[in-house]
XYZ file of C-alpha atoms in Angstrom:
172
model
C 0.000 0.000 0.000
C 1.238 3.496 -0.774
C 2.627 5.038 2.442
C 0.810 8.330 1.787
C -2.561 6.551 1.935
C -1.916 4.736 5.231
C -3.575 5.902 8.419
C -1.213 7.498 10.939
C -0.858 4.343 13.020
C -0.036 2.136 10.029
C 2.349 4.820 8.782
C 4.442 4.289 11.946
C 3.718 0.529 12.213
C 1.776 1.019 15.447
C -1.403 -0.683 16.599
C -4.363 1.744 16.441
C -4.697 2.197 20.185
C -4.976 5.113 22.567
C -2.260 3.794 24.885
C 0.514 3.764 22.293
C 4.153 2.903 22.761
C 5.520 6.456 22.719
C 9.143 5.271 22.481
C 8.251 3.258 19.361
C 6.466 6.289 17.892
C 9.571 8.437 18.401
C 11.871 5.739 17.006
C 9.712 5.293 13.892
C 9.422 9.050 13.413
C 13.196 9.579 13.621
C 13.795 6.680 11.217
C 11.352 8.158 8.687
C 12.808 11.650 9.066
C 16.253 10.281 8.383
C 15.111 8.335 5.327
C 13.352 11.392 3.867
C 16.077 13.943 4.513
C 16.526 16.236 1.473
C 20.238 15.352 1.251
C 19.215 11.810 0.297
C 17.329 13.142 -2.746
C 19.851 15.578 -4.228
C 20.270 13.450 -7.349
C 16.703 12.150 -7.424
C 14.072 13.012 -9.990
C 11.560 15.785 -9.368
C 8.864 13.163 -8.790
C 10.990 11.371 -6.192
C 11.753 14.637 -4.397
C 8.047 15.569 -4.363
C 7.135 12.138 -3.013
C 9.768 12.427 -0.267
C 8.393 15.858 0.642
C 4.854 14.435 0.801
C 6.075 11.628 3.056
C 7.901 14.100 5.301
C 4.770 16.244 5.560
C 2.644 13.205 6.412
C 5.225 12.036 8.968
C 5.129 15.429 10.709
C 1.327 15.567 10.729
C 1.052 11.969 11.934
C 3.650 12.509 14.658
C 1.946 15.690 15.902
C -1.393 13.895 16.048
C -0.254 10.676 17.678
C 2.092 12.269 20.196
C -0.693 14.461 21.621
C -3.180 12.507 23.794
C -6.140 14.724 22.890
C -5.472 14.760 19.160
C -4.784 11.014 19.204
C -8.145 10.302 20.881
C -9.994 12.502 18.421
C -8.231 10.828 15.500
C -9.107 7.346 16.798
C -12.752 8.328 17.169
C -12.816 9.639 13.614
C -11.026 6.526 12.268
C -13.807 4.495 13.852
C -16.635 6.521 12.345
C -17.391 8.684 15.367
C -17.234 12.402 14.637
C -16.346 14.254 17.814
C -18.657 17.057 16.691
C -16.885 19.634 18.831
C -18.175 22.466 16.657
C -21.850 21.610 16.960
C -22.147 19.219 19.916
C -21.476 21.038 23.149
C -23.664 18.844 25.350
C -21.823 18.011 28.567
C -22.766 16.338 31.822
C -24.125 18.987 34.225
C -21.596 18.143 36.948
C -18.738 18.653 34.479
C -20.131 22.030 33.426
C -20.595 23.105 37.056
C -16.987 22.215 37.809
C -15.811 24.158 34.770
C -17.857 27.189 35.845
C -16.342 27.086 39.334
C -12.834 26.862 37.885
C -13.484 29.842 35.607
C -14.887 31.820 38.529
C -11.787 30.971 40.601
C -9.569 32.109 37.730
C -11.532 35.378 37.454
C -11.128 35.928 41.207
C -7.424 35.184 40.899
C -7.133 37.836 38.184
C -8.691 40.354 40.598
C -6.384 39.305 43.430
C -3.468 37.144 42.204
C -2.270 34.524 44.655
C 0.267 31.971 43.494
C -1.251 29.056 45.435
C -4.716 29.641 43.940
C -3.384 29.470 40.401
C -1.275 26.401 41.239
C -4.314 24.657 42.741
C -6.251 25.266 39.523
C -3.326 23.959 37.450
C -3.093 20.846 39.648
C -6.840 20.170 39.523
C -6.864 20.595 35.753
C -3.905 18.236 35.324
C -5.543 15.624 37.563
C -8.779 15.899 35.591
C -6.905 15.569 32.299
C -5.136 12.448 33.576
C -8.466 10.971 34.658
C -9.849 11.598 31.161
C -6.763 10.025 29.542
C -7.320 6.940 31.704
C -11.006 6.921 30.788
C -10.187 7.225 27.075
C -7.766 4.290 27.278
C -10.596 2.208 28.748
C -13.257 3.424 26.304
C -11.092 3.107 23.186
C -8.662 0.259 23.807
C -10.770 -2.040 25.959
C -14.457 -1.235 25.463
C -14.196 0.002 21.840
C -16.918 2.485 22.778
C -16.138 5.337 20.415
C -19.435 7.124 20.997
C -18.617 7.543 24.693
C -15.013 8.317 23.822
C -16.187 11.204 21.605
C -18.023 12.685 24.611
C -14.867 12.294 26.701
C -12.811 13.958 23.962
C -15.145 16.964 24.066
C -14.614 17.207 27.831
C -10.866 16.874 27.336
C -11.026 19.766 24.852
C -12.637 21.953 27.533
C -9.861 21.064 29.981
C -7.192 21.672 27.363
C -8.558 25.152 26.588
C -8.684 25.940 30.300
C -5.077 24.754 30.673
C -4.091 27.249 27.986
C -5.902 30.024 29.869
C -4.039 29.053 33.037
C -0.747 29.116 31.157
C -1.436 32.651 29.882
C -2.526 33.792 33.345
C 0.660 32.432 34.894
C 2.964 34.448 32.653
């Protein structure tokens, strides 16, 4: 099969799982980068150089997707026919939304009266929640093969990821 047409997991010879072997991903990525280095194609035809560039582009995109837990989960859902629907499906469990509202309120209060420990507590809580969602995604995707539920979890993870970015900006 043409390497360009392979899914990202097949491209790196990895099983399509959420809990990937990150060391194997890095090893495969470095091997592909080395094999597609422009110096190897100095005397190649234009078509061969274009193909190598396409492979390098795919390798970078695949690596960025698979090395990021959120992007990897979203990609797995889509590979398995489950659109995450983040743009038009914002339904969330009420308890999750209440927690998010309280975190945003705490961040707003912090902005009014900055205290290092308050910001660090929010960072810690967000990181713990993200880890819990990563664990949940590993169960839903790799064990249960429940991609509909995984898509809901991905949407929650996206909320936490956006909040983490807000915390990062606030901490500067």
